């Protein structure tokens, strides 16, 4: 069975999608719902750009369910960008068994773990994965990002929950760090790289506001959904109105995917320019057979009529490996 797991996962995520389960956009989950769930696809992400340390990091735990398999498959990624040395390291655990339980949330795949240290929404999380040994303490309450899901008919949908700002402390590769992080959690019937691609932005603004923008694309590149949310300094979430995302500068990776690394994000109350800090951030996953760009960004412009600056992370899905 262990030898078959990588082949089965590649089939599920590449050529033959799991049987999809209908989600109900009118019945949204609780903001404190960290999972796990009985849907074909579920993942948890932690991402952080720590400018003072010259570091950016990304951890992802995927959980894939299919009626043809006896147990859910777990896959996990860790990427660390060292801006001082100009290096990107990418580690992954291939498809295999693992544990997922709640509440409190407990995720385990091999020696990598992600655990919340209590049932309170304010309880810290502990992440131990490869070079990461971190404590993540929520600075804001968990939210459901309006309208509650990403995607929709034709591309599949994922419920969308998370914490937009957490205090980060610990070590990365043995180096002591502290900064701020972002936690995402999604689940549903959307199959990354096959039924949908996306461009995703998470921004911590100096004002204390947190901005999320999600641009879901069909495999042919047509935009299927554009949504955004703001979590204000007090932790209240609201949808972005009048949102527009205008692509700018592009970069073509050695694998042949073209990623848009410069953007203009506009809405009724902001006008922001997004710039990738470093181009060479493509992650080529052997376990999922999907290529995606994940890296730090800098943002500046106006917010509520005032000058604004911020930093964050951007994720651009290139698609199934060629």
XYZ file of C-alpha atoms in Angstrom, residues 14 20 28 49 73 101 111 140 160 171 174 187 207 229-230 234 238 242:
18
model
C -3.839 15.219 -11.599
C -17.047 15.497 -5.416
C -21.557 28.339 6.386
C 7.018 37.152 5.621
C -4.023 10.663 2.350
C -8.450 15.484 14.994
C 7.425 13.752 12.580
C -7.189 38.312 16.165
C -12.718 29.368 3.816
C 13.272 28.912 15.275
C 17.839 26.693 14.322
C -12.134 22.355 2.563
C -2.570 50.263 9.923
C -12.031 40.518 2.708
C -10.677 42.901 5.318
C -10.351 44.920 16.170
C -16.064 42.522 6.098
C -15.747 47.280 -5.887
